[in-house]
mmCIF file of C-alpha atoms in Angstrom:
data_model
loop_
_atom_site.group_PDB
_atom_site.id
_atom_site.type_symbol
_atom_site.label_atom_id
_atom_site.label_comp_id
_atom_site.label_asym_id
_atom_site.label_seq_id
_atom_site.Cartn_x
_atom_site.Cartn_y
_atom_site.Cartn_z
ATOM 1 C CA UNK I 1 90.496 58.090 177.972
ATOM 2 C CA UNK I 2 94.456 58.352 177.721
ATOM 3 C CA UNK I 3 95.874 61.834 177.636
ATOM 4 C CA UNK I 4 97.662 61.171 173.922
ATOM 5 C CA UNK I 5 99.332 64.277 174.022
ATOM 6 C CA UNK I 6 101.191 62.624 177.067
ATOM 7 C CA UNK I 7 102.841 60.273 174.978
ATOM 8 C CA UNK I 8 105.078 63.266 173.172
ATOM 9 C CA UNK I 9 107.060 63.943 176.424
ATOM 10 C CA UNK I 10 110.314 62.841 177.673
ATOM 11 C CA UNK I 11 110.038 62.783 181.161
ATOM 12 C CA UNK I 12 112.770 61.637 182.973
ATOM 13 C CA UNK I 13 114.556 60.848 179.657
ATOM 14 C CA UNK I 14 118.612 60.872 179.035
ATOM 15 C CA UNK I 15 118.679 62.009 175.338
ATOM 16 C CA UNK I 16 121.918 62.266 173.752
ATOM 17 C CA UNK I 17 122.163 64.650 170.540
ATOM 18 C CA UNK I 18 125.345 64.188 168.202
ATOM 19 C CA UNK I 19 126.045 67.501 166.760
ATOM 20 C CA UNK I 20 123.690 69.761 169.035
ATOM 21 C CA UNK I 21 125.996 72.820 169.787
ATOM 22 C CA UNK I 22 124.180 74.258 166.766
ATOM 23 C CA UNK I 23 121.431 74.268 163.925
ATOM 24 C CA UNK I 24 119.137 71.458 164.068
ATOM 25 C CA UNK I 25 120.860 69.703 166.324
ATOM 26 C CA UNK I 26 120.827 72.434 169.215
ATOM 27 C CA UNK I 27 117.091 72.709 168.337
ATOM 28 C CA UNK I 28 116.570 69.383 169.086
ATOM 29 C CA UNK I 29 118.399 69.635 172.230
ATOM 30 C CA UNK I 30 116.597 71.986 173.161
ATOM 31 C CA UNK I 31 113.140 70.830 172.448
ATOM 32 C CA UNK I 32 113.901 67.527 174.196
ATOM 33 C CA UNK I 33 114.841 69.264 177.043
ATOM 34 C CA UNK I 34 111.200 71.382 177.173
ATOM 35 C CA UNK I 35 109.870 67.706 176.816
ATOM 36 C CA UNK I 36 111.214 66.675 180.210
ATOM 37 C CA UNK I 37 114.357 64.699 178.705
ATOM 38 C CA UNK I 38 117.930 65.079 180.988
ATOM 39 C CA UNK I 39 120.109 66.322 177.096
ATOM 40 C CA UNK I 40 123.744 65.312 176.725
ATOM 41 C CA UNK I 41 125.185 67.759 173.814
ATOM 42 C CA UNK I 42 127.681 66.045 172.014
ATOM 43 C CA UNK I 43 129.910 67.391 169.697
ATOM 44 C CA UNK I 44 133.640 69.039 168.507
ATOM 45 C CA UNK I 45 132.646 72.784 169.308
ATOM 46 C CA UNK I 46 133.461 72.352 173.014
ATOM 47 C CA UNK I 47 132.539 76.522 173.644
ATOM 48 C CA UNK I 48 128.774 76.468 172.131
ATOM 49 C CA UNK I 49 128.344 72.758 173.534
ATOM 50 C CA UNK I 50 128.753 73.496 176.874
ATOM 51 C CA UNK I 51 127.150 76.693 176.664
ATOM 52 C CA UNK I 52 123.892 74.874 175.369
ATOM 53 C CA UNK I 53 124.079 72.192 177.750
ATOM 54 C CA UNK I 54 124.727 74.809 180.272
ATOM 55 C CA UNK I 55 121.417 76.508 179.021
ATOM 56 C CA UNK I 56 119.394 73.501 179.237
ATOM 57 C CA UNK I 57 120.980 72.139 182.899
ATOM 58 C CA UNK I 58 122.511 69.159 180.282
ATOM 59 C CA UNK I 59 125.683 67.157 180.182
ATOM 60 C CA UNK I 60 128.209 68.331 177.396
ATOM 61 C CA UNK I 61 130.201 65.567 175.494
ATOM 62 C CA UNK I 62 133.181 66.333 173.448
ATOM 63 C CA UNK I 63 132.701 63.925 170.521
ATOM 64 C CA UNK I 64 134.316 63.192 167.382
ATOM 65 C CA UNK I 65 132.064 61.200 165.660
ATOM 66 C CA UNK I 66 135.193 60.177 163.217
ATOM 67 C CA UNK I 67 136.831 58.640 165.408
ATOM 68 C CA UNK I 68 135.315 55.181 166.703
ATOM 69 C CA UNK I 69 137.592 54.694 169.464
ATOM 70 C CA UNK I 70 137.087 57.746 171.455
ATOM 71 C CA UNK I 71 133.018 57.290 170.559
ATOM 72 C CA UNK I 72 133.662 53.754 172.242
ATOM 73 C CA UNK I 73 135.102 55.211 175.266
ATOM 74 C CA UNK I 74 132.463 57.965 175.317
ATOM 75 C CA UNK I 75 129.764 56.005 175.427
ATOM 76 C CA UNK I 76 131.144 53.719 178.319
ATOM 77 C CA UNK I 77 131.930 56.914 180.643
ATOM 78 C CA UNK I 78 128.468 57.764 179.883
ATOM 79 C CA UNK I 79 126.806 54.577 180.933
ATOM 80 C CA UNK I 80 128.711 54.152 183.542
ATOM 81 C CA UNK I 81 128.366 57.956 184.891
ATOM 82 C CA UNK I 82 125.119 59.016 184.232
ATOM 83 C CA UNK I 83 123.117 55.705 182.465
ATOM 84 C CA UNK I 84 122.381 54.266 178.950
ATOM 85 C CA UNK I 85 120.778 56.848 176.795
ATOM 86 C CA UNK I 86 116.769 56.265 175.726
ATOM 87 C CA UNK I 87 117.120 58.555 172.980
ATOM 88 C CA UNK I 88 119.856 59.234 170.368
ATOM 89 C CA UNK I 89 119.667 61.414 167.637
ATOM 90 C CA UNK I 90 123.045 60.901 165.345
ATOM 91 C CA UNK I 91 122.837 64.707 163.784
ATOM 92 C CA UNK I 92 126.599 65.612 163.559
ATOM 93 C CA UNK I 93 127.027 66.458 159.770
ATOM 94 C CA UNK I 94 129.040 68.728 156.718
ATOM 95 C CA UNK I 95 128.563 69.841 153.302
ATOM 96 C CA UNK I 96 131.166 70.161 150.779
ATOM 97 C CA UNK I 97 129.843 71.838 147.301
ATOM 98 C CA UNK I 98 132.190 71.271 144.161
ATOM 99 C CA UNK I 99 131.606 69.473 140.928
ATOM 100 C CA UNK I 100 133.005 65.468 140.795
ATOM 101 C CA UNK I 101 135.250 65.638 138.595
ATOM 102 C CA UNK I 102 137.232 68.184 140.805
ATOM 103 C CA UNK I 103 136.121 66.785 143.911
ATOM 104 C CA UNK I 104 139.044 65.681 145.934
ATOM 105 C CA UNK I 105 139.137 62.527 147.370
ATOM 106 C CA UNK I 106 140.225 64.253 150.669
ATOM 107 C CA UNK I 107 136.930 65.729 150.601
ATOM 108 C CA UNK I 108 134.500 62.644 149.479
ATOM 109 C CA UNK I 109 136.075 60.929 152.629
ATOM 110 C CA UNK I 110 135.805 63.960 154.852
ATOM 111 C CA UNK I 111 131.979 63.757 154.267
ATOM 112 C CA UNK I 112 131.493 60.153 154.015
ATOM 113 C CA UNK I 113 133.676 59.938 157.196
ATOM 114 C CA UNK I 114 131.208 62.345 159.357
ATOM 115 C CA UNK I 115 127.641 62.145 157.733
ATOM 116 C CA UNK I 116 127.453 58.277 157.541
ATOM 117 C CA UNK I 117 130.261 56.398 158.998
ATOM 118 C CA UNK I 118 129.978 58.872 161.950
ATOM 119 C CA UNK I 119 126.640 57.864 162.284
ATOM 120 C CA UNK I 120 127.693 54.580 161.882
ATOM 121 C CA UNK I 121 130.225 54.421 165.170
ATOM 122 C CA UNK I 122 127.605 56.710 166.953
ATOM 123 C CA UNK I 123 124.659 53.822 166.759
ATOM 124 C CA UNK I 124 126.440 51.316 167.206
ATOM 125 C CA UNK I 125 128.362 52.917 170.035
ATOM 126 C CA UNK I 126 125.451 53.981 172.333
ATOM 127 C CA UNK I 127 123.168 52.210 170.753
ATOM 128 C CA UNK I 128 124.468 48.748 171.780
ATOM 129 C CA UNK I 129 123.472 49.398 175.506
ATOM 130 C CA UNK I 130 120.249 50.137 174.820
ATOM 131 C CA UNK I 131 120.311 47.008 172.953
ATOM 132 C CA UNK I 132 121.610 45.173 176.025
ATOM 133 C CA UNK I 133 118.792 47.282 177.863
ATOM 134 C CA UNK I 134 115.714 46.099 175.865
ATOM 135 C CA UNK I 135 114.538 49.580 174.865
ATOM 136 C CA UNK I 136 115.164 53.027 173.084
ATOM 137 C CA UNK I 137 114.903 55.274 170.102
ATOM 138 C CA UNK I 138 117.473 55.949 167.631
ATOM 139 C CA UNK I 139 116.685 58.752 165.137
ATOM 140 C CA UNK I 140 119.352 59.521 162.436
ATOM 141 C CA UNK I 141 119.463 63.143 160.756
ATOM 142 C CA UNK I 142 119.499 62.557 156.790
ATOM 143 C CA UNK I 143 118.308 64.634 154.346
ATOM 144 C CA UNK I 144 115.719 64.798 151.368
ATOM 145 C CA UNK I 145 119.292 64.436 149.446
ATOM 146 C CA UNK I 146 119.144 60.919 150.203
ATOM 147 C CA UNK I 147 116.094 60.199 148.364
ATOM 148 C CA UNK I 148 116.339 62.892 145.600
ATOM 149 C CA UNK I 149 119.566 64.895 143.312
ATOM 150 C CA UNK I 150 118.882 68.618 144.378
ATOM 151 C CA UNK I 151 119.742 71.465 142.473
ATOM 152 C CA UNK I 152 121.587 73.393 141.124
ATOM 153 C CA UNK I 153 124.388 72.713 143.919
ATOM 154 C CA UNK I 154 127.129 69.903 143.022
ATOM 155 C CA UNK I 155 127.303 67.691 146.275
ATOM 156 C CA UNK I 156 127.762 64.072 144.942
ATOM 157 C CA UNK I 157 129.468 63.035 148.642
ATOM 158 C CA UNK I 158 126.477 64.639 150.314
ATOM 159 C CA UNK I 159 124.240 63.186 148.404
ATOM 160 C CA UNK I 160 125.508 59.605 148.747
ATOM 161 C CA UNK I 161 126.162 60.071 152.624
ATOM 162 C CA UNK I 162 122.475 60.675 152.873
ATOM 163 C CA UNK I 163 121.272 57.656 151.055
ATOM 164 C CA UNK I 164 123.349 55.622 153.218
ATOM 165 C CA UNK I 165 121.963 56.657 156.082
ATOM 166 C CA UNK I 166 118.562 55.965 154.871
ATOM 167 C CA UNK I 167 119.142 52.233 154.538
ATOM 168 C CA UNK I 168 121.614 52.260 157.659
ATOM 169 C CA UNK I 169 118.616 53.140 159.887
ATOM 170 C CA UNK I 170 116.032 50.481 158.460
ATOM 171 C CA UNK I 171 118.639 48.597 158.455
ATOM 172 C CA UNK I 172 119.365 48.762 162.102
ATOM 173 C CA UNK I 173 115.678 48.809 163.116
ATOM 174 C CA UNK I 174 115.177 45.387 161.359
ATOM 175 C CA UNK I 175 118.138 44.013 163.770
ATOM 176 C CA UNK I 176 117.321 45.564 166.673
ATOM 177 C CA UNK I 177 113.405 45.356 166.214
ATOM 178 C CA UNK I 178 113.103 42.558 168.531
ATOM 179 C CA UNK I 179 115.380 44.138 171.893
ATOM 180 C CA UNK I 180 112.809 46.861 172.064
ATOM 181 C CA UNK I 181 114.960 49.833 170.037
ATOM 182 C CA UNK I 182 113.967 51.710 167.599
ATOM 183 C CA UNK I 183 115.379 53.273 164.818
ATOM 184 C CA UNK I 184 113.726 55.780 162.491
ATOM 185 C CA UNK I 185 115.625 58.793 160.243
ATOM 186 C CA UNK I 186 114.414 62.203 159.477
ATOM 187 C CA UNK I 187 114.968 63.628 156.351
ATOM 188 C CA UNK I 188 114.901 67.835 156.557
ATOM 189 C CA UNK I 189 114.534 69.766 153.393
ATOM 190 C CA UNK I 190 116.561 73.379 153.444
ATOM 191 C CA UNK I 191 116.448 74.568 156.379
ATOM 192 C CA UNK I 192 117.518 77.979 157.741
ATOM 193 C CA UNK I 193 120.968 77.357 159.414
ATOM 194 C CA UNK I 194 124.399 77.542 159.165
ATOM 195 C CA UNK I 195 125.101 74.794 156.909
ATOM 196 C CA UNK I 196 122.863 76.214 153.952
ATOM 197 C CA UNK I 197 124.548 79.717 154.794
ATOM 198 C CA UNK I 198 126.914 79.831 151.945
ATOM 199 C CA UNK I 199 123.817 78.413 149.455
ATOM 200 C CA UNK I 200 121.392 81.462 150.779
ATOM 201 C CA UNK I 201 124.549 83.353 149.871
ATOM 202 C CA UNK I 202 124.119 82.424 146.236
ATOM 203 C CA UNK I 203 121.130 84.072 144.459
ATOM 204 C CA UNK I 204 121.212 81.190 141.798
ATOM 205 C CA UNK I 205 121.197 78.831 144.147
ATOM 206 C CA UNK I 206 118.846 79.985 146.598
ATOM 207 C CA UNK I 207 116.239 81.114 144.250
ATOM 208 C CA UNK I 208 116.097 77.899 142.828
ATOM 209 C CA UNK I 209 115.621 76.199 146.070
ATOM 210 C CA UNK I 210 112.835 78.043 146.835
ATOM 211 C CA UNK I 211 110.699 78.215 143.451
ATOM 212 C CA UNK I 212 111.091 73.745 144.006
ATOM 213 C CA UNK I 213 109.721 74.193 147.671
ATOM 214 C CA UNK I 214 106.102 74.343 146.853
ATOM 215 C CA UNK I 215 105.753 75.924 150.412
ATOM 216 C CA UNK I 216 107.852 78.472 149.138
ATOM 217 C CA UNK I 217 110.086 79.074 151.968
ATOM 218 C CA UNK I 218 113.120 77.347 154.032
ATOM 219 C CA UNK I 219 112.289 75.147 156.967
ATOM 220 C CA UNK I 220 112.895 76.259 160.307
ATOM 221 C CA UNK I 221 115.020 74.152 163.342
ATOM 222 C CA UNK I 222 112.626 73.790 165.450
ATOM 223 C CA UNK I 223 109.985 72.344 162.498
ATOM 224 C CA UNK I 224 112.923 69.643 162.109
ATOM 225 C CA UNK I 225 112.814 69.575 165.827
ATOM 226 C CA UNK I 226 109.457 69.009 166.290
ATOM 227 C CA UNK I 227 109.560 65.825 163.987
ATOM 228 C CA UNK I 228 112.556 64.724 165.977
ATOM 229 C CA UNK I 229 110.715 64.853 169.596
ATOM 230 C CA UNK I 230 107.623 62.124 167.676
ATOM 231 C CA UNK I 231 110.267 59.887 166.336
ATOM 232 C CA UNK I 232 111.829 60.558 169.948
ATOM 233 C CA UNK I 233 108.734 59.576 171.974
ATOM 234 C CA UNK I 234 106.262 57.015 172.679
ATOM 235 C CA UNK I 235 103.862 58.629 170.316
ATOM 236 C CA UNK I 236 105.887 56.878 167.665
ATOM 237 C CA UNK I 237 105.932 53.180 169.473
ATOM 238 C CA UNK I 238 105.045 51.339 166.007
ATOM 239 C CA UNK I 239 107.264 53.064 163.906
ATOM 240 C CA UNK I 240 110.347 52.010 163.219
ATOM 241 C CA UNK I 241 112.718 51.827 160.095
ATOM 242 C CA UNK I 242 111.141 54.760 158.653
ATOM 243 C CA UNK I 243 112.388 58.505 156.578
ATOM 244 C CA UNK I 244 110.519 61.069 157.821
ATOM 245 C CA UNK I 245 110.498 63.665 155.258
ATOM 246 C CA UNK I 246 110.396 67.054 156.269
ATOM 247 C CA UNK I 247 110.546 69.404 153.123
ATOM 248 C CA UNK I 248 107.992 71.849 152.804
ATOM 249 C CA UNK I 249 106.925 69.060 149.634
ATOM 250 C CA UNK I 250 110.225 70.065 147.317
ATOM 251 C CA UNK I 251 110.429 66.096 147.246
ATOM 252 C CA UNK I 252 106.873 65.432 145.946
ATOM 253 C CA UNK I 253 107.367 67.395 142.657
#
C-alpha cells in the first residue's frame, strides 16, 4: 500500500513564497522547507528576507509585487538561474482600517494595488512557465474577508481585495486546468501576526473577534501553514480552484 503521508512532502521542490520575510508567509517558507522544498523568499524587506532564506539554506528575492515589470524580470532571472518554480504561494499583503467615506483613494489603490493586482502580476509572472512546463501549484493567500464583512473594523479595500482574489484563483485554475497547474486559495481567519497587531491592540476590536471565533482563539502561522503545504503538495492532486477556509469556524456562524 502507498505511503499517503508521502504525498505531503516537497522533495526536491523550488517553492517560491511572495511575502515570506514574515507572518504567514515566513511560516510557510519555512514549513516548505521542513517538507524537502529548495524556498525562494520574496519580498520588499530585503534584511528579514535574506535572513529567513539564510535560515532555511533558500534563495532571497527582492520583489515588489506592485510593480509588474520588475516581477517580469524577476521571474526570468529565476528561471533562467535556478529553474521554473513548482510551487507559488502569492502571500504579499496590507491592511488599511478607516471608515469609506474617509478612505482616501491613495489608500483603496495602495491595497488593491498589493493584495490583488500584486497577486495578479505574481501568477501570471511565474506562473506562465509552469504553464509552458505542464505542471505546478499556485496557492493564493486571501482571507475569510473575501467571503464574509468582519467586524467591527472598517476595511472596505481589504475586504474587496480578498474577494477578488477568490475568483482570480478559480479563475486561473479553470485556464490553466488542462497544462497540469493548479491553482487553489487559502482563506486564514485572524491570525496571530503582525498585521492584526494594531486590532489585538484594540480591546473593542479584539474582543469581538474572538467571542465570533467559535474556537475562541486566534489562529496560529504555522496552522495557516500547514493548509498551505496540502494545497502545496501532491496530496491535493484533484483540487483545484478551491478557498480553503481556515478560521477557527468565525465564517460558519
Amino acid at each position: 500500500m502507498p505511503d499517503g503521508t508521502a504525498q505531503f512532502g516537497l522533495p526536491g521542490r523550488l517553492a517560491l513564497v511572495t511575502g515570506g520575510a514574515k507572518g504567514i508567509g515566513a511560516a510557510i517558507a519555512r514549513t516548505f522547507a521542513a517538507a524537502g522544498a529548495r524556498v525562494v523568499v520574496a519580498d520588499i524587506d530585503e534584511a528579514g528576507g535574506r535572513a529567513l532564506a539564510e535560515e532555511l539554506g533558500g534563495i532571497f528575492l527582492r520583489l515588489d509585487v506592485t510593480a509588474p515589470d520588475e516581477v517580469e524580470v524577476a521571474a526570468k532571472r529565476l528561471a533562467t538561474e535556478v529553474g521554473v518554480p513548482d510551487v507559488v504561494v502569492a502571500n504579499a499583503g496590507i491592511v488599511h482600517n478607516a471608515p469609506s467615506a474617509e478612505l482616501r483613494t491613495a489608500d483603496w489603490s495602495r491595497v488593491l494595488d498589493v493584495n490583488l493586482t500584486g497577486v495578479f502580476h505574481t501568477c501570471r509572472a511565474f506562473g506562465a512557465g509552469m504553464v509552458e512546463r505542464g505542471s505546478g501549484s499556485v496557492v493564493c493567500v486571501s482571507s475569510m474577508c473575501g467571503e464574509i464583512v468582519v467586524w467591527p473594523q472598517p476595511q472596505a479595500a481589504y475586504n474587496a481585495a480578498k474577494a477578488g482574489v477568490n475568483l482570480l484563483a478559480k479563475s486561473l485554475a479553470v485556464e490553466w486546468a488542462a497544462q497540469g497547474v493548479r491553482v487553489n486559495a487559502i482563506a486564514p481567519g485572524y491570525t496571530a501576526t503582525e498585521l492584526t497587531l494594531a486590532g489585538r491592540s484594540r480591546p473593542e476590536w479584539y474582543g469581538t473577534w474572538i467571542d465570533r471565533t467559535p474556537i475562541g482563539r486566534l489562529g496560529e502561522p504555522q496552522e495557516i501553514a500547514n493548509c498551505a503545504l496540502f494545497l502545496a503538495s501532491d496530496a491535493s492532486s484533484f483540487v483545484t480552484g478551491t478557498v480553503l477556509t481556515v478560521d477557527g469556524g468565525y465564517t460558519a456562524l
